[in-house]
Amino acid sequence: MDGSQPLADLRQVWRMRAFEERVRELRLAGDAVGSIHLGIGQEGVAVGASCLIGPDDAVFATYRGHSWAIACGVEPEKLFAEILGRATGINGGRGGSAHLTAPGYRFFGENSIVGAGAPIACGAALAGRHDGTDRVALTVFGDGAMNQGAVHEAMNFAAAFSLPVVFLCENNSWSELTAIDEMVGEPQLWRRAAGYGMPGERIDGNDPEQVRDRLGDAFEVAREGGGPTLVEAMTQRLVGHYIGDADQYRRPGERERDAENEPVALLTRRLRDAGVPDDEIAGTERAAREEMDAASAVALAAPPADPATAKEHLYA
Amino acid sequence: MDGSQPLADLRQVWRMRAFEERVRELRLAGDAVGSIHLGIGQEGVAVGASCLIGPDDAVFATYRGHSWAIACGVEPEKLFAEILGRATGINGGRGGSAHLTAPGYRFFGENSIVGAGAPIACGAALAGRHDGTDRVALTVFGDGAMNQGAVHEAMNFAAAFSLPVVFLCENNSWSELTAIDEMVGEPQLWRRAAGYGMPGERIDGNDPEQVRDRLGDAFEVAREGGGPTLVEAMTQRLVGHYIGDADQYRRPGERERDAENEPVALLTRRLRDAGVPDDEIAGTERAAREEMDAASAVALAAPPADPATAKEHLYA
Amino acid sequence: MPDTSVAARPEARELTYGEAVNAALRRCLDERPDTLLYGEDIAKPGGVFGVTRGLRRDFGDRVFDTPISESAILGSAVGAAMLGRRPIVEIMWVDFSLVAFDQVVNQLANVRYVSRGELTAPVTIRTQQGSAPGACAQHSQSLEALFLHVPGLRVCMPWTAQDAYDLLVAAVASDDPVLVIENRTLYPAGKGPVALGGPVQTPGGLRVRREGSDATVVTWGAMTARVLAAAAGLADEGISLEVLETVWLNPFPTDEIVASATRTGALAVVHEANVTGGFGAEVVARVAGRGVPLRVPPLRLGLPDTRVPAAPSLVAGLLPGPDAVAGSVRDWLRT
Amino acid sequence: MPDTSVAARPEARELTYGEAVNAALRRCLDERPDTLLYGEDIAKPGGVFGVTRGLRRDFGDRVFDTPISESAILGSAVGAAMLGRRPIVEIMWVDFSLVAFDQVVNQLANVRYVSRGELTAPVTIRTQQGSAPGACAQHSQSLEALFLHVPGLRVCMPWTAQDAYDLLVAAVASDDPVLVIENRTLYPAGKGPVALGGPVQTPGGLRVRREGSDATVVTWGAMTARVLAAAAGLADEGISLEVLETVWLNPFPTDEIVASATRTGALAVVHEANVTGGFGAEVVARVAGRGVPLRVPPLRLGLPDTRVPAAPSLVAGLLPGPDAVAGSVRDWLRT
Ligand SMILES: Cc1ncc(C[n+]2csc(CCOP(=O)(O)OP(=O)(O)O)c2C)c(N)n1
Ligand SMILES: Cc1ncc(C[n+]2csc(CCOP(=O)(O)OP(=O)(O)O)c2C)c(N)n1
Ligand SMILES: [Mg+2]
Ligand SMILES: [Mg+2]
């Protein structure tokens, strides 16, 4: 394998990670406030998915959705500004870290209610059936969300009507502070797909290549009228559930395993194996940090959202 | 096979059917009012289940639950009175046909919200884990209820905690006026069980013998700590969704097939094959009709629920 | 059910309330290709109350039945609306909306606000509510107050066949999400001339159902009939009630009600919902907050604070009928 | 978090609001073997706010974590209560209750009524709500009014650490279902002496937080602090407010409020919920309905009728702080 794709992937992983590490600094410094959920360690999924998302597609993410917004192409500056509550934020400060929305970028938003995005994605797919596009709706949620009624209803709804929805479960083993394997009778979550009459599979979410390939199949099936698929992407968050989570519930050996599997480690190994020079590899991180430093500086310089506008846009 | 069990079964089927046919007369005569949902044709399931329900068990049914109340041993007189809105009704007229409750009979009630009984049943099972009983909670619902979020949550909850719950889906092919097979991607509903990590199977709900046997296994597993099971009992309603439903949505050949499969037909054939005399078979119906005529007459003679009591029992 | 397909020509047709709803849906499906109509049993079977009959036949797969999955119904409506459709969805009984209330409150109502209007959610939710003989506690509630506490959501409650038509057409045309609360006891009722095809109205406004000078009675939904019957009876006794039916509850016609109460010097609100926390409290609070001088303390009538029993004799003891309304108003104005 | 395990001896301990909740739970688990405590992340991790720490360790499998399944949590609580348990369940944010609102309204609240007391549902639902800096629209609502429109359900909202303890103990002891709405901004706050182990209170009553003669201000929850700060400031200007904190909203202390408003001749209600359809309307309507003569029209303050934005600068422009409360009250009393 030639190194150009993994290098591009690593560059993207680093953009997401550098973005979130900068967000963490801003939160710890008090420039940003409130609950912020980082996806550090999980970037492989969004990176692998990004090139699959077509111009008419629609992405629905969760509160842990910064990387998905970046994957959809939203400028980091506007995301920083949003998280910082600035007037220049992508939603003028109304959404914040946990409710980002950028329809112009095919990013139909984060959702802070576990599972609620899945039925909404069904609607986006349904719209595509009537508006002449070949839209695929991608809904991303966590392992814990699999136990929420709305996700179940969405999966059946999509399967019954063969809607072009891709259900992407990012299984990071934890739902907040609780281990998913203690909260289900069958920890292989993808196995639920068969009951709905749709294909399902488990993939390595840390490998953008594999995500591109297998999630790509799901997109293709959906786009060609074959209906929904459930993809369970195994991954890990290297950080707490939210910034401030003491993160002390990890199991023995977990952190070591995670450190080995996470996408930066995986892609770095792959690049080395392909003979890409260390300096070029390190350059991906450097460039990303520079980009995010600059973007966050611009955001920080922007004025806070104007209170005088707070009542606007409630009704047409 | 000796004929005594099928004869007893037929007797029970007839009690349920005669009860409901009498309810229908009362509704059409205007003595009872409102939406009433009959389970005529589906009695095989409740008849087969009745002997499995132990003294500490708890049964949760739906609006189509008259037969389940009878299976739990509630006196038809009190059920008639309830459906007629009489003071002597099992709930003094507060529940009506669709919200009967008789905890003294292990009947923890009908529920008129599709799917809502399933999580409640989990709680009954949970209570059993702490109160020293070997309670099994039986929750009965329709095929359409399988698509309701609450049922999904309940199944996972029970499976995750190995709760002694038996999930019994009475699949009568129709959810109100809509065919279940058009509302799911996988019409073999029992196949959902595997995704939750619990056993599931499809059985003939028209045959009390088979219900007793297979549902009995599920009860036994649950009682011995083996956790929940999903049983899909195939059956049919021979009447409309509610009294007054014009019932014109049936598919070609459906009525004929249903008439052949329904429990009276099935048990009658079995009894004839076992050499039970026709007169004895016919006697089951006669006795049931007499019982229900008498019971309904008593109920009809009772006074209506007293409006002066309507505000009582809201709070402790 | 008569063919309501001529809706586009402005003309009056003899229709029941349910037929008027059908005519409105037909018009919307006809005039707006971006509409979708779906819900449980609404397409092939034509609805449990027969209200949507014929629409599947005439509009094909824009009209479809759904699984019993209210979160999927409402959630998909939110998503389809974000992506440019104009879904009209049915929640068969308002009571069932509670299994999916998140999609209304946390999702639908936030779309426009959070995106500063970049996204909109022009969803129409049709539902019906109210007490009918024999219905159980889970099928009898009047829940408009819950929705009226949700900024971002418009709410209306037609009582006449004409309003069943006009409000629904207005709801579908509105770029805001609108909840239309019908009443199942009215579907087969109220046959009379309904003007179809008229200009699309804007959400808002009220109906002066009766002019009067002794007291202002604000009411909505099926209670309007009881209030009007009470008012007719009281008129014979020389008590003159002004009856205002607030078909739109959001936006709410505060000014008109304040003006009427100022004129009559007395305010009563009558609704079918439980009194405590009902929207009657809001009406009273708005009028009181404007400092309207009232001769007598404002009166609220509704379902007392209990659950709803099934037996007709029990409900009758709870929900005020025309006589009870008249009696309460009489006693109130005499104090 | 200090060990709160000595709850049974009546003594005062220095506790935060969150620690007081913990102490109350500990006492209930200790004294009542029929209690169960469960919800998302509440057992092994001790809760996302650390409020339930140590209880799993000390009470074993009566305390457990659940899947993210609010319908299963609430529904199973209903069932367990029907069968003789006394479940205390947590809904992490009140906003999340909306995914399972059916289990509260259509199930829990009906149990006793429909069965005429043959079945009861002594469930305690603990949740928390309110606006905190940076929280998004889906994590910032104050929804007490929705629950207060549901007959059959008791509702309280503690503000002090002492009430966080007392109300919760009272809720668990009550044979009715009770919703206890806490406030996450208070968990780490309010460290002070909390009397533990005192007699179990009965639901009901209010707290006179400040006596005064110029106006009665009714408030609850975290707004109490803002109102008291405003009242302290206004006192320096010679405006004397009587501040009543209605820790129990159902049952509601109507008589006490009517008496106070009658004495002061002015009534304001301040809450964190949206104004329209908020429970402030009910308070005003009750006082108005009693014909209490008021010098000035009643005042309602709360979140204006919008959704809740995330940016602190935007929320600050919406939710009245102490100064805005003081300003509004000053203007109001001067008219
Ligand atoms: C309906 C609902 N219940 C509970 C929560 C609180 N909550 C937020 S994130 C979370 C855990 C979700 O876990 P998972 O789905 O695995 O996603 P992850 O956070 O791991 O990405 C919970 C319980 C919520 N936001 N919505
Ligand atoms: C949450 C909810 N949605 C919709 C309804 C209306 N409804 C009552 S019965 C029914 C059909 C249920 O079908 P199924 O589960 O197959 O049970 P069956 O009636 O066939 O016994 C529907 C949609 C309801 N009662 N509750
Ligand atoms: Mg997770
Ligand atoms: Mg069915």
PDB file of C-alpha atoms in Angstrom, chain A residues 17 20-21 24 28 36-43 64 66 172 174 176-177 235-250 254-255 258-259 262:
ATOM      1  CA  ARG A  17      -7.735  15.865  17.494  1.00  0.00           C
ATOM      2  CA  GLU A  20     -10.534  19.069  20.329  1.00  0.00           C
ATOM      3  CA  GLU A  21      -7.346  19.398  22.330  1.00  0.00           C
ATOM      4  CA  ARG A  24     -10.126  21.299  25.995  1.00  0.00           C
ATOM      5  CA  LEU A  28     -10.043  24.431  31.194  1.00  0.00           C
ATOM      6  CA  ILE A  36     -18.162  19.521  26.417  1.00  0.00           C
ATOM      7  CA  HIS A  37     -17.825  16.014  25.055  1.00  0.00           C
ATOM      8  CA  LEU A  38     -14.663  15.193  23.178  1.00  0.00           C
ATOM      9  CA  GLY A  39     -14.260  12.379  20.707  1.00  0.00           C
ATOM     10  CA  ILE A  40     -10.509  12.148  21.072  1.00  0.00           C
ATOM     11  CA  GLY A  41      -9.560   8.642  20.017  1.00  0.00           C
ATOM     12  CA  GLN A  42     -12.669   8.097  17.917  1.00  0.00           C
ATOM     13  CA  GLU A  43     -11.625  10.185  14.919  1.00  0.00           C
ATOM     14  CA  ARG A  64     -19.839  14.173  20.667  1.00  0.00           C
ATOM     15  CA  HIS A  66     -17.129  18.069  16.675  1.00  0.00           C
ATOM     16  CA  ASN A 172     -16.537   3.081  22.529  1.00  0.00           C
ATOM     17  CA  TRP A 174     -18.815   3.242  27.551  1.00  0.00           C
ATOM     18  CA  GLU A 176     -21.023   7.988  30.054  1.00  0.00           C
ATOM     19  CA  LEU A 177     -19.518   6.176  33.045  1.00  0.00           C
ATOM     20  CA  THR A 235     -13.482   2.529  18.803  1.00  0.00           C
ATOM     21  CA  GLN A 236     -12.487   4.151  22.070  1.00  0.00           C
ATOM     22  CA  ARG A 237     -12.459   7.537  23.641  1.00  0.00           C
ATOM     23  CA  LEU A 238      -9.082   8.279  25.147  1.00  0.00           C
ATOM     24  CA  VAL A 239     -10.537  10.952  27.376  1.00  0.00           C
ATOM     25  CA  GLY A 240     -13.378  11.330  29.840  1.00  0.00           C
ATOM     26  CA  HIS A 241     -17.026  11.418  28.855  1.00  0.00           C
ATOM     27  CA  TYR A 242     -16.961  15.189  29.213  1.00  0.00           C
ATOM     28  CA  ILE A 243     -14.220  17.609  30.061  1.00  0.00           C
ATOM     29  CA  GLY A 244     -13.916  17.301  33.810  1.00  0.00           C
ATOM     30  CA  ASP A 245     -14.877  13.630  34.029  1.00  0.00           C
ATOM     31  CA  ALA A 246     -12.330  12.104  36.406  1.00  0.00           C
ATOM     32  CA  ASP A 247     -12.454   9.045  34.137  1.00  0.00           C
ATOM     33  CA  GLN A 248     -11.672   6.524  36.848  1.00  0.00           C
ATOM     34  CA  TYR A 249     -13.901   3.712  35.798  1.00  0.00           C
ATOM     35  CA  ARG A 250     -11.596   2.143  33.212  1.00  0.00           C
ATOM     36  CA  GLU A 254      -8.059  -0.958  28.830  1.00  0.00           C
ATOM     37  CA  ARG A 255      -5.945   2.154  28.505  1.00  0.00           C
ATOM     38  CA  ASP A 258      -6.770   1.730  23.599  1.00  0.00           C
ATOM     39  CA  ALA A 259      -3.426   3.483  23.186  1.00  0.00           C
ATOM     40  CA  GLU A 262      -6.371   4.352  18.449  1.00  0.00           C
TER      41      GLU A 262
END
